[in-house]
Amino acid sequence: MFDPLRSQLRILLLAGALLFGSSGCDMVKEKLGLEEPVAKAARLAAEGQAVGGGCRQSGRAIEDCYSIYSWLPKAAIYQGWRDMDIYMRENKLETVEPQLPPPQPPGARKKRRPPATDAGDEAKAAASDKGDADLGSERQSGSPR
């Protein structure tokens, strides 16, 4: 009933599958915190250059970019910002104003809206929203204020 050869073959196949599975996927390694330091530094440098270029194109100061993206290397951000600055000057490109606020750094908590203190506050907010809607419909119809 007990076959030692079969048992060893099962163990060998299981070990091979585990080794192959754990060594093949970089995303799994990254999520588990097993990313190699050299690969992580290269990834962060590339992200920093992209962020720096985006900051320059949107007209953000380099210092603002450093503070917003504090987890990225400053040298990479500066290199991306400088490269984009040179490119924009050579091609006479204007800055593009950002439409969204800057992202929160990792680990930062989102700000919560203060809770309404009484029913009167909610009624005032609803009335002001209705007034804004009425004003928008007057503008569309072309009638003066």
mmCIF file with all atom_site columns, C-alpha atoms in Angstrom:
data_model
loop_
_atom_site.group_PDB
_atom_site.id
_atom_site.type_symbol
_atom_site.label_atom_id
_atom_site.label_alt_id
_atom_site.label_comp_id
_atom_site.label_asym_id
_atom_site.label_entity_id
_atom_site.label_seq_id
_atom_site.pdbx_PDB_ins_code
_atom_site.Cartn_x
_atom_site.Cartn_y
_atom_site.Cartn_z
_atom_site.occupancy
_atom_site.B_iso_or_equiv
_atom_site.pdbx_formal_charge
_atom_site.auth_seq_id
_atom_site.auth_comp_id
_atom_site.auth_asym_id
_atom_site.auth_atom_id
_atom_site.pdbx_PDB_model_num
ATOM 1   C CA . MET A 1 1   ? 0.000   0.000  0.000   1.00 0.00 ? 1   MET A CA 1
ATOM 2   C CA . PHE A 1 2   ? 2.692   2.510  0.928   1.00 0.00 ? 2   PHE A CA 1
ATOM 3   C CA . ASP A 1 3   ? 4.911   3.316  -2.042  1.00 0.00 ? 3   ASP A CA 1
ATOM 4   C CA . PRO A 1 4   ? 7.982   5.425  -1.075  1.00 0.00 ? 4   PRO A CA 1
ATOM 5   C CA . LEU A 1 5   ? 8.749   6.302  -4.691  1.00 0.00 ? 5   LEU A CA 1
ATOM 6   C CA . ARG A 1 6   ? 5.272   7.705  -5.215  1.00 0.00 ? 6   ARG A CA 1
ATOM 7   C CA . SER A 1 7   ? 5.485   9.714  -1.991  1.00 0.00 ? 7   SER A CA 1
ATOM 8   C CA . GLN A 1 8   ? 8.831   11.235 -2.971  1.00 0.00 ? 8   GLN A CA 1
ATOM 9   C CA . LEU A 1 9   ? 7.505   12.109 -6.414  1.00 0.00 ? 9   LEU A CA 1
ATOM 10  C CA . ARG A 1 10  ? 4.528   13.919 -4.860  1.00 0.00 ? 10  ARG A CA 1
ATOM 11  C CA . ILE A 1 11  ? 6.821   15.917 -2.568  1.00 0.00 ? 11  ILE A CA 1
ATOM 12  C CA . LEU A 1 12  ? 9.111   16.811 -5.457  1.00 0.00 ? 12  LEU A CA 1
ATOM 13  C CA . LEU A 1 13  ? 6.192   17.971 -7.625  1.00 0.00 ? 13  LEU A CA 1
ATOM 14  C CA . LEU A 1 14  ? 4.699   19.998 -4.785  1.00 0.00 ? 14  LEU A CA 1
ATOM 15  C CA . ALA A 1 15  ? 8.033   21.688 -4.018  1.00 0.00 ? 15  ALA A CA 1
ATOM 16  C CA . GLY A 1 16  ? 8.600   22.426 -7.697  1.00 0.00 ? 16  GLY A CA 1
ATOM 17  C CA . ALA A 1 17  ? 5.145   23.969 -8.061  1.00 0.00 ? 17  ALA A CA 1
ATOM 18  C CA . LEU A 1 18  ? 5.660   26.164 -4.991  1.00 0.00 ? 18  LEU A CA 1
ATOM 19  C CA . LEU A 1 19  ? 9.083   27.343 -6.157  1.00 0.00 ? 19  LEU A CA 1
ATOM 20  C CA . PHE A 1 20  ? 7.842   28.052 -9.661  1.00 0.00 ? 20  PHE A CA 1
ATOM 21  C CA . GLY A 1 21  ? 4.779   29.908 -8.393  1.00 0.00 ? 21  GLY A CA 1
ATOM 22  C CA . SER A 1 22  ? 6.677   32.072 -5.944  1.00 0.00 ? 22  SER A CA 1
ATOM 23  C CA . SER A 1 23  ? 9.474   33.023 -8.331  1.00 0.00 ? 23  SER A CA 1
ATOM 24  C CA . GLY A 1 24  ? 7.438   33.882 -11.399 1.00 0.00 ? 24  GLY A CA 1
ATOM 25  C CA . CYS A 1 25  ? 5.142   36.727 -10.488 1.00 0.00 ? 25  CYS A CA 1
ATOM 26  C CA . ASP A 1 26  ? 6.673   40.079 -9.590  1.00 0.00 ? 26  ASP A CA 1
ATOM 27  C CA . MET A 1 27  ? 3.341   41.535 -8.537  1.00 0.00 ? 27  MET A CA 1
ATOM 28  C CA . VAL A 1 28  ? 2.833   38.792 -5.949  1.00 0.00 ? 28  VAL A CA 1
ATOM 29  C CA . LYS A 1 29  ? 6.323   39.413 -4.615  1.00 0.00 ? 29  LYS A CA 1
ATOM 30  C CA . GLU A 1 30  ? 5.666   43.149 -4.428  1.00 0.00 ? 30  GLU A CA 1
ATOM 31  C CA . LYS A 1 31  ? 2.407   42.642 -2.522  1.00 0.00 ? 31  LYS A CA 1
ATOM 32  C CA . LEU A 1 32  ? 4.091   40.270 -0.085  1.00 0.00 ? 32  LEU A CA 1
ATOM 33  C CA . GLY A 1 33  ? 6.998   42.663 0.436   1.00 0.00 ? 33  GLY A CA 1
ATOM 34  C CA . LEU A 1 34  ? 9.495   40.322 -1.222  1.00 0.00 ? 34  LEU A CA 1
ATOM 35  C CA . GLU A 1 35  ? 10.534  42.787 -3.921  1.00 0.00 ? 35  GLU A CA 1
ATOM 36  C CA . GLU A 1 36  ? 14.278  43.033 -4.500  1.00 0.00 ? 36  GLU A CA 1
ATOM 37  C CA . PRO A 1 37  ? 15.797  46.335 -3.327  1.00 0.00 ? 37  PRO A CA 1
ATOM 38  C CA . VAL A 1 38  ? 17.375  47.056 -6.717  1.00 0.00 ? 38  VAL A CA 1
ATOM 39  C CA . ALA A 1 39  ? 14.095  46.459 -8.554  1.00 0.00 ? 39  ALA A CA 1
ATOM 40  C CA . LYS A 1 40  ? 12.191  48.591 -6.037  1.00 0.00 ? 40  LYS A CA 1
ATOM 41  C CA . ALA A 1 41  ? 14.691  51.460 -6.376  1.00 0.00 ? 41  ALA A CA 1
ATOM 42  C CA . ALA A 1 42  ? 14.437  51.311 -10.178 1.00 0.00 ? 42  ALA A CA 1
ATOM 43  C CA . ARG A 1 43  ? 10.623  51.316 -10.021 1.00 0.00 ? 43  ARG A CA 1
ATOM 44  C CA . LEU A 1 44  ? 10.548  54.276 -7.625  1.00 0.00 ? 44  LEU A CA 1
ATOM 45  C CA . ALA A 1 45  ? 13.060  56.189 -9.769  1.00 0.00 ? 45  ALA A CA 1
ATOM 46  C CA . ALA A 1 46  ? 10.925  55.705 -12.872 1.00 0.00 ? 46  ALA A CA 1
ATOM 47  C CA . GLU A 1 47  ? 7.794   56.762 -10.987 1.00 0.00 ? 47  GLU A CA 1
ATOM 48  C CA . GLY A 1 48  ? 9.637   59.803 -9.621  1.00 0.00 ? 48  GLY A CA 1
ATOM 49  C CA . GLN A 1 49  ? 10.684  60.903 -13.097 1.00 0.00 ? 49  GLN A CA 1
ATOM 50  C CA . ALA A 1 50  ? 7.138   60.527 -14.391 1.00 0.00 ? 50  ALA A CA 1
ATOM 51  C CA . VAL A 1 51  ? 5.739   62.462 -11.435 1.00 0.00 ? 51  VAL A CA 1
ATOM 52  C CA . GLY A 1 52  ? 8.349   65.203 -11.828 1.00 0.00 ? 52  GLY A CA 1
ATOM 53  C CA . GLY A 1 53  ? 7.494   65.609 -15.496 1.00 0.00 ? 53  GLY A CA 1
ATOM 54  C CA . GLY A 1 54  ? 3.798   65.742 -14.686 1.00 0.00 ? 54  GLY A CA 1
ATOM 55  C CA . CYS A 1 55  ? 4.380   68.337 -11.989 1.00 0.00 ? 55  CYS A CA 1
ATOM 56  C CA . ARG A 1 56  ? 6.300   70.569 -14.399 1.00 0.00 ? 56  ARG A CA 1
ATOM 57  C CA . GLN A 1 57  ? 3.707   70.207 -17.129 1.00 0.00 ? 57  GLN A CA 1
ATOM 58  C CA . SER A 1 58  ? 0.949   71.179 -14.712 1.00 0.00 ? 58  SER A CA 1
ATOM 59  C CA . GLY A 1 59  ? 2.904   74.238 -13.534 1.00 0.00 ? 59  GLY A CA 1
ATOM 60  C CA . ARG A 1 60  ? 3.620   72.985 -10.006 1.00 0.00 ? 60  ARG A CA 1
ATOM 61  C CA . ALA A 1 61  ? 6.727   74.205 -8.241  1.00 0.00 ? 61  ALA A CA 1
ATOM 62  C CA . ILE A 1 62  ? 9.375   71.584 -7.609  1.00 0.00 ? 62  ILE A CA 1
ATOM 63  C CA . GLU A 1 63  ? 9.100   72.123 -3.836  1.00 0.00 ? 63  GLU A CA 1
ATOM 64  C CA . ASP A 1 64  ? 5.369   71.408 -3.955  1.00 0.00 ? 64  ASP A CA 1
ATOM 65  C CA . CYS A 1 65  ? 6.066   68.271 -5.906  1.00 0.00 ? 65  CYS A CA 1
ATOM 66  C CA . TYR A 1 66  ? 8.600   67.151 -3.288  1.00 0.00 ? 66  TYR A CA 1
ATOM 67  C CA . SER A 1 67  ? 6.119   67.653 -0.457  1.00 0.00 ? 67  SER A CA 1
ATOM 68  C CA . ILE A 1 68  ? 3.156   66.033 -2.216  1.00 0.00 ? 68  ILE A CA 1
ATOM 69  C CA . TYR A 1 69  ? 5.121   62.979 -3.339  1.00 0.00 ? 69  TYR A CA 1
ATOM 70  C CA . SER A 1 70  ? 7.399   62.634 -0.320  1.00 0.00 ? 70  SER A CA 1
ATOM 71  C CA . TRP A 1 71  ? 7.694   58.842 -0.686  1.00 0.00 ? 71  TRP A CA 1
ATOM 72  C CA . LEU A 1 72  ? 9.429   59.144 -4.068  1.00 0.00 ? 72  LEU A CA 1
ATOM 73  C CA . PRO A 1 73  ? 13.144  59.967 -4.424  1.00 0.00 ? 73  PRO A CA 1
ATOM 74  C CA . LYS A 1 74  ? 13.763  63.702 -4.793  1.00 0.00 ? 74  LYS A CA 1
ATOM 75  C CA . ALA A 1 75  ? 16.541  63.183 -7.327  1.00 0.00 ? 75  ALA A CA 1
ATOM 76  C CA . ALA A 1 76  ? 14.189  61.293 -9.645  1.00 0.00 ? 76  ALA A CA 1
ATOM 77  C CA . ILE A 1 77  ? 11.457  63.918 -9.264  1.00 0.00 ? 77  ILE A CA 1
ATOM 78  C CA . TYR A 1 78  ? 13.947  66.677 -10.033 1.00 0.00 ? 78  TYR A CA 1
ATOM 79  C CA . GLN A 1 79  ? 15.285  64.860 -13.090 1.00 0.00 ? 79  GLN A CA 1
ATOM 80  C CA . GLY A 1 80  ? 11.779  64.371 -14.488 1.00 0.00 ? 80  GLY A CA 1
ATOM 81  C CA . TRP A 1 81  ? 10.852  67.977 -13.720 1.00 0.00 ? 81  TRP A CA 1
ATOM 82  C CA . ARG A 1 82  ? 14.022  69.307 -15.364 1.00 0.00 ? 82  ARG A CA 1
ATOM 83  C CA . ASP A 1 83  ? 13.649  67.105 -18.461 1.00 0.00 ? 83  ASP A CA 1
ATOM 84  C CA . MET A 1 84  ? 10.053  68.247 -18.934 1.00 0.00 ? 84  MET A CA 1
ATOM 85  C CA . ASP A 1 85  ? 11.075  71.871 -18.406 1.00 0.00 ? 85  ASP A CA 1
ATOM 86  C CA . ILE A 1 86  ? 13.679  71.609 -21.176 1.00 0.00 ? 86  ILE A CA 1
ATOM 87  C CA . TYR A 1 87  ? 11.189  69.865 -23.453 1.00 0.00 ? 87  TYR A CA 1
ATOM 88  C CA . MET A 1 88  ? 8.488   72.464 -22.852 1.00 0.00 ? 88  MET A CA 1
ATOM 89  C CA . ARG A 1 89  ? 10.878  75.376 -23.446 1.00 0.00 ? 89  ARG A CA 1
ATOM 90  C CA . GLU A 1 90  ? 12.217  73.883 -26.684 1.00 0.00 ? 90  GLU A CA 1
ATOM 91  C CA . ASN A 1 91  ? 8.726   73.215 -28.037 1.00 0.00 ? 91  ASN A CA 1
ATOM 92  C CA . LYS A 1 92  ? 7.154   76.381 -26.591 1.00 0.00 ? 92  LYS A CA 1
ATOM 93  C CA . LEU A 1 93  ? 4.440   74.460 -24.737 1.00 0.00 ? 93  LEU A CA 1
ATOM 94  C CA . GLU A 1 94  ? 2.161   76.051 -22.149 1.00 0.00 ? 94  GLU A CA 1
ATOM 95  C CA . THR A 1 95  ? 1.391   74.503 -18.793 1.00 0.00 ? 95  THR A CA 1
ATOM 96  C CA . VAL A 1 96  ? -1.754  72.440 -18.383 1.00 0.00 ? 96  VAL A CA 1
ATOM 97  C CA . GLU A 1 97  ? -3.761  73.392 -15.290 1.00 0.00 ? 97  GLU A CA 1
ATOM 98  C CA . PRO A 1 98  ? -4.599  70.331 -13.137 1.00 0.00 ? 98  PRO A CA 1
ATOM 99  C CA . GLN A 1 99  ? -8.302  69.559 -12.803 1.00 0.00 ? 99  GLN A CA 1
ATOM 100 C CA . LEU A 1 100 ? -8.023  67.388 -9.690  1.00 0.00 ? 100 LEU A CA 1
ATOM 101 C CA . PRO A 1 101 ? -6.412  68.054 -6.315  1.00 0.00 ? 101 PRO A CA 1
ATOM 102 C CA . PRO A 1 102 ? -3.082  66.302 -5.656  1.00 0.00 ? 102 PRO A CA 1
ATOM 103 C CA . PRO A 1 103 ? -3.328  62.740 -4.319  1.00 0.00 ? 103 PRO A CA 1
ATOM 104 C CA . GLN A 1 104 ? -2.902  61.963 -0.634  1.00 0.00 ? 104 GLN A CA 1
ATOM 105 C CA . PRO A 1 105 ? 0.387   60.304 0.336   1.00 0.00 ? 105 PRO A CA 1
ATOM 106 C CA . PRO A 1 106 ? 0.235   56.633 1.344   1.00 0.00 ? 106 PRO A CA 1
ATOM 107 C CA . GLY A 1 107 ? -0.938  56.189 4.901   1.00 0.00 ? 107 GLY A CA 1
ATOM 108 C CA . ALA A 1 108 ? -2.656  59.590 5.054   1.00 0.00 ? 108 ALA A CA 1
ATOM 109 C CA . ARG A 1 109 ? -6.222  59.601 6.288   1.00 0.00 ? 109 ARG A CA 1
ATOM 110 C CA . LYS A 1 110 ? -8.961  61.248 4.313   1.00 0.00 ? 110 LYS A CA 1
ATOM 111 C CA . LYS A 1 111 ? -10.620 64.265 5.894   1.00 0.00 ? 111 LYS A CA 1
ATOM 112 C CA . ARG A 1 112 ? -14.185 63.703 6.943   1.00 0.00 ? 112 ARG A CA 1
ATOM 113 C CA . ARG A 1 113 ? -16.933 66.233 6.588   1.00 0.00 ? 113 ARG A CA 1
ATOM 114 C CA . PRO A 1 114 ? -18.117 67.589 9.923   1.00 0.00 ? 114 PRO A CA 1
ATOM 115 C CA . PRO A 1 115 ? -21.456 66.066 10.924  1.00 0.00 ? 115 PRO A CA 1
ATOM 116 C CA . ALA A 1 116 ? -24.534 68.264 10.758  1.00 0.00 ? 116 ALA A CA 1
ATOM 117 C CA . THR A 1 117 ? -25.306 69.708 14.194  1.00 0.00 ? 117 THR A CA 1
ATOM 118 C CA . ASP A 1 118 ? -29.071 69.954 13.810  1.00 0.00 ? 118 ASP A CA 1
ATOM 119 C CA . ALA A 1 119 ? -31.864 69.627 11.264  1.00 0.00 ? 119 ALA A CA 1
ATOM 120 C CA . GLY A 1 120 ? -31.673 73.361 10.507  1.00 0.00 ? 120 GLY A CA 1
ATOM 121 C CA . ASP A 1 121 ? -28.206 72.985 8.968   1.00 0.00 ? 121 ASP A CA 1
ATOM 122 C CA . GLU A 1 122 ? -29.425 70.248 6.650   1.00 0.00 ? 122 GLU A CA 1
ATOM 123 C CA . ALA A 1 123 ? -32.410 72.345 5.592   1.00 0.00 ? 123 ALA A CA 1
ATOM 124 C CA . LYS A 1 124 ? -30.143 75.329 4.865   1.00 0.00 ? 124 LYS A CA 1
ATOM 125 C CA . ALA A 1 125 ? -27.835 73.157 2.754   1.00 0.00 ? 125 ALA A CA 1
ATOM 126 C CA . ALA A 1 126 ? -30.775 71.735 0.815   1.00 0.00 ? 126 ALA A CA 1
ATOM 127 C CA . ALA A 1 127 ? -32.173 75.233 0.227   1.00 0.00 ? 127 ALA A CA 1
ATOM 128 C CA . SER A 1 128 ? -28.853 76.545 -1.044  1.00 0.00 ? 128 SER A CA 1
ATOM 129 C CA . ASP A 1 129 ? -28.541 73.554 -3.405  1.00 0.00 ? 129 ASP A CA 1
ATOM 130 C CA . LYS A 1 130 ? -32.034 74.306 -4.721  1.00 0.00 ? 130 LYS A CA 1
ATOM 131 C CA . GLY A 1 131 ? -31.148 77.981 -5.157  1.00 0.00 ? 131 GLY A CA 1
ATOM 132 C CA . ASP A 1 132 ? -28.037 77.026 -7.129  1.00 0.00 ? 132 ASP A CA 1
ATOM 133 C CA . ALA A 1 133 ? -30.133 74.802 -9.373  1.00 0.00 ? 133 ALA A CA 1
ATOM 134 C CA . ASP A 1 134 ? -32.649 77.615 -9.979  1.00 0.00 ? 134 ASP A CA 1
ATOM 135 C CA . LEU A 1 135 ? -29.825 80.027 -10.816 1.00 0.00 ? 135 LEU A CA 1
ATOM 136 C CA . GLY A 1 136 ? -28.380 77.531 -13.305 1.00 0.00 ? 136 GLY A CA 1
ATOM 137 C CA . SER A 1 137 ? -31.742 77.154 -15.070 1.00 0.00 ? 137 SER A CA 1
ATOM 138 C CA . GLU A 1 138 ? -32.085 80.963 -15.338 1.00 0.00 ? 138 GLU A CA 1
ATOM 139 C CA . ARG A 1 139 ? -28.659 81.202 -16.940 1.00 0.00 ? 139 ARG A CA 1
ATOM 140 C CA . GLN A 1 140 ? -29.516 78.545 -19.492 1.00 0.00 ? 140 GLN A CA 1
ATOM 141 C CA . SER A 1 141 ? -32.755 80.261 -20.473 1.00 0.00 ? 141 SER A CA 1
ATOM 142 C CA . GLY A 1 142 ? -30.901 83.504 -21.053 1.00 0.00 ? 142 GLY A CA 1
ATOM 143 C CA . SER A 1 143 ? -32.841 85.569 -18.552 1.00 0.00 ? 143 SER A CA 1
ATOM 144 C CA . PRO A 1 144 ? -30.880 88.176 -16.573 1.00 0.00 ? 144 PRO A CA 1
ATOM 145 C CA . ARG A 1 145 ? -30.325 87.809 -12.854 1.00 0.00 ? 145 ARG A CA 1
#
